[in-house]
Structure formats: structure tokens, C-alpha cells
GROMACS .gro file of C-alpha atoms in nm:
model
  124
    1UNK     CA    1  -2.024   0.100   0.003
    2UNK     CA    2  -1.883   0.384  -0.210
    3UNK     CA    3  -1.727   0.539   0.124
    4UNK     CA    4  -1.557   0.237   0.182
    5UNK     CA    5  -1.383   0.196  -0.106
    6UNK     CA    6  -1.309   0.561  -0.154
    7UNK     CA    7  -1.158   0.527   0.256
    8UNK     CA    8  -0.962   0.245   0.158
    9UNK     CA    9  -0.818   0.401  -0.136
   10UNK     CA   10  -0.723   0.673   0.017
   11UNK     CA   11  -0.562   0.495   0.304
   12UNK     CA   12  -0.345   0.281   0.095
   13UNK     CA   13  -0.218   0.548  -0.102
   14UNK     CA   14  -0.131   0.728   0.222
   15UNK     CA   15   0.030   0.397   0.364
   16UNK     CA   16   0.214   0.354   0.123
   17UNK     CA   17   0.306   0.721   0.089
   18UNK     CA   18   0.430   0.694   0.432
   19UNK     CA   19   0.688   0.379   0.301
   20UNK     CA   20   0.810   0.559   0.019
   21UNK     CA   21   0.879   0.886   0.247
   22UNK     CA   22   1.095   0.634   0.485
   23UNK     CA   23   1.251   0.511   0.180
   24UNK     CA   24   1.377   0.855   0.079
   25UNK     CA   25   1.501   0.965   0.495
   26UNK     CA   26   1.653   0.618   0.520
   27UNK     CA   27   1.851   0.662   0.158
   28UNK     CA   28   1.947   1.012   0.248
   29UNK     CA   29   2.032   0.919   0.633
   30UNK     CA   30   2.282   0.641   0.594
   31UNK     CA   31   2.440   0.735   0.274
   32UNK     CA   32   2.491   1.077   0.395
   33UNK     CA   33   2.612   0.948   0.709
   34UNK     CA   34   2.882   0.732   0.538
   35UNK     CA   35   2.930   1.062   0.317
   36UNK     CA   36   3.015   1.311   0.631
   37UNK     CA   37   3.270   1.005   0.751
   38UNK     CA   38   3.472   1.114   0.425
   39UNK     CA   39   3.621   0.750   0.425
   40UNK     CA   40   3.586   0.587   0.073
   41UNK     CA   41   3.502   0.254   0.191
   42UNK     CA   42   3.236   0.367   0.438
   43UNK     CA   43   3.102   0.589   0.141
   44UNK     CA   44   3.098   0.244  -0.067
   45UNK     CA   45   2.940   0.040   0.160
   46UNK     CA   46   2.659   0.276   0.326
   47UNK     CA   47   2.554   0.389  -0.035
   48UNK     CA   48   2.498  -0.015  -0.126
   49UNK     CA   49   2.303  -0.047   0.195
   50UNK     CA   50   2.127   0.236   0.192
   51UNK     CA   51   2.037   0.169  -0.196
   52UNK     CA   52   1.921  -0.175  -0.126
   53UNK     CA   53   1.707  -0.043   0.204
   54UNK     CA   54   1.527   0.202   0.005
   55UNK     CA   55   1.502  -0.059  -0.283
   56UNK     CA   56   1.334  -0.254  -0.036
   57UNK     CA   57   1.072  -0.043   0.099
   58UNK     CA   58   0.973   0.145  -0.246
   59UNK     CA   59   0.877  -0.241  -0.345
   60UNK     CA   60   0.667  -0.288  -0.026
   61UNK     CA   61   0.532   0.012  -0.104
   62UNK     CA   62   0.430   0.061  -0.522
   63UNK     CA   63   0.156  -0.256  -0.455
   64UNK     CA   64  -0.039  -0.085  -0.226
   65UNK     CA   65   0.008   0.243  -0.388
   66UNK     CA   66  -0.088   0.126  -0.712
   67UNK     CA   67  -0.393  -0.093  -0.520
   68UNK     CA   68  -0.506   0.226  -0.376
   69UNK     CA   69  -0.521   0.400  -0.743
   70UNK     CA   70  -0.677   0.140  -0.924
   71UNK     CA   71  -0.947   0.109  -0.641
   72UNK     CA   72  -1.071   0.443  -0.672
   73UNK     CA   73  -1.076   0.410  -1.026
   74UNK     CA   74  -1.250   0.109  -0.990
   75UNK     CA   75  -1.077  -0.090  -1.168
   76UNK     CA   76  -1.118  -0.463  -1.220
   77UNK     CA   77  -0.755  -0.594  -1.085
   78UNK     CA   78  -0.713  -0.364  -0.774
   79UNK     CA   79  -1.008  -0.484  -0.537
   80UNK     CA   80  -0.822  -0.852  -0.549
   81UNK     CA   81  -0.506  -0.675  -0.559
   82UNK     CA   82  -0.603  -0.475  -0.246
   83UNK     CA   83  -0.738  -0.803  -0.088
   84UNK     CA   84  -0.454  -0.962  -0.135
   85UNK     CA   85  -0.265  -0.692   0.076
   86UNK     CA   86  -0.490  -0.740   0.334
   87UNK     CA   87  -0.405  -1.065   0.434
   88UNK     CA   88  -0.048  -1.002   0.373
   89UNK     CA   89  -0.104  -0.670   0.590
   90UNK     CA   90  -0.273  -0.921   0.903
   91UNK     CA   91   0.105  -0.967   1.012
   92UNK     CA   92   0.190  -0.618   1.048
   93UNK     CA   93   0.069  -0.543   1.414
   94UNK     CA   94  -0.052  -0.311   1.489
   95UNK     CA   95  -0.162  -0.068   1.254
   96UNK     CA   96  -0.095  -0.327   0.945
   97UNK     CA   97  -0.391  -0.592   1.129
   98UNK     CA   98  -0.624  -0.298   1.151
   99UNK     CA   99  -0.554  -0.232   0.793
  100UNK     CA  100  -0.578  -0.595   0.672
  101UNK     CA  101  -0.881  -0.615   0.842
  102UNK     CA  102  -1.107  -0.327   0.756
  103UNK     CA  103  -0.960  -0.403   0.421
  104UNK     CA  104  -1.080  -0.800   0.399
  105UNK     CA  105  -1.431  -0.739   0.593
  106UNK     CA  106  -1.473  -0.425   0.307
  107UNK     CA  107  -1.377  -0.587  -0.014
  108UNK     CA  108  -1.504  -0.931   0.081
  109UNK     CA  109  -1.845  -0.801   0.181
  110UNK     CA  110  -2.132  -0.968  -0.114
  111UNK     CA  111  -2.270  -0.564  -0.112
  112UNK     CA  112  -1.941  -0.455  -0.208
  113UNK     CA  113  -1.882  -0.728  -0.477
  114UNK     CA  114  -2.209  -0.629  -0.623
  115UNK     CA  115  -2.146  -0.214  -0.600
  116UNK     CA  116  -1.799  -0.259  -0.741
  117UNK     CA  117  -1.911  -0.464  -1.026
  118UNK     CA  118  -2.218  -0.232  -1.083
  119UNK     CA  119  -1.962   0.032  -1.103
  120UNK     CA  120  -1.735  -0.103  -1.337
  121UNK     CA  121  -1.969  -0.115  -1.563
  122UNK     CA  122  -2.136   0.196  -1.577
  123UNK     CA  123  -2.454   0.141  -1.439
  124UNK     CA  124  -2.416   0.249  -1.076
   0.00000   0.00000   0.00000
């Protein structure tokens, strides 16, 4: 069990890694590309889009992020937390189901409830 939940919290701090990386190419893409335009309006309007794009995806990805964290930490919030990104992850085909998956049959499992709790409080 303790190779599960150190896989998972490594994976969603890489997922979401990989969000906040797009987050930064897409904010740098399209405002730049309104930039190299040199027209003030297209330098206006790209910059609000490409504000609230990144916006977007750096919320999608702090969750999972901070999931990932708090699950190798073990703390008490971040295996519901994580769970709940799961089943929120099930839409995401393809590599989002796979996620949601492996991430529901882990954290749901009555060994893991029991190892994570032991661990929480000390004793494992």
C-alpha cells in the first residue's frame, strides 16, 4: 500500500505539473503573439485571453497538485481530496480515466483506508 500512495502522489504532482507548464507556453504564446502584431488592440485583447486561459488551467491544476502533496505527507484531507479528483478525472479520456481509476480502486481499497490511517497516526 505505501507504493501506491507514494505512485499516486507522485503522479498528481507531475499531472498537474504538466497543466501548470501549459499554462505558462499558452500565456507566453498568445500574448506574445498579439505582442509581435504591434497593434494595441490585438495586444489588449490576446493579453485578457491569454490571462484568463492560463487562469484557467493553474486552477485545474493547484487541486491535484496540492492532493498530490498532502498525500505523501499523509495527510488527513488529501486521500478524499485525491478521490475526489478521481472521479472528476473519469471524464478525461484517455489518460485522465486511467488516472481516475488507479486513483479510486487505490484510495478506496479497505487495506489502504486502514494503512493510511495507521500512518497518520504514527504507528505504521
Amino acid at each position: 500500500m505505501e507504493k501506491h500512495i507514494s505512485i499516486l502522489g507522485i503522479i498528481y504532482i507531475v499531472y498537474s505539473g504538466i497543466f501548470l507548464v501549459v499554462a505558462g507556453l499558452l500565456f507566453f504564446t498568445v500574448a506574445g503573439a498579439g505582442v509581435l502584431s504591434g497593434d494595441g488592440d490585438a495586444i489588449a485583447v490576446t493579453a485578457i485571453v491569454a490571462t484568463a486561459v492560463s487562469a484557467f488551467f493553474v486552477v485545474v491544476a493547484l487541486p491535484g497538485l496540492i492532493g498530490g502533496i498532502g498525500l505523501l505527507s499523509y495527510q488527513p484531507w488529501a486521500r478524499w481530496l485525491l478521490v475526489i479528483l478521481g472521479f472528476l478525472n473519469l471524464i478525461n479520456f484517455p489518460i485522465g480515466t486511467a488516472l481516475g481509476a488507479y486513483t479510486i480502486w487505490a484510495l478506496m481499497n479497505a487495506d489502504m483506508e486502514a494503512h493510511y490511517k495507521a500512518r497518520m497516526s504514527g504507528v505504521a
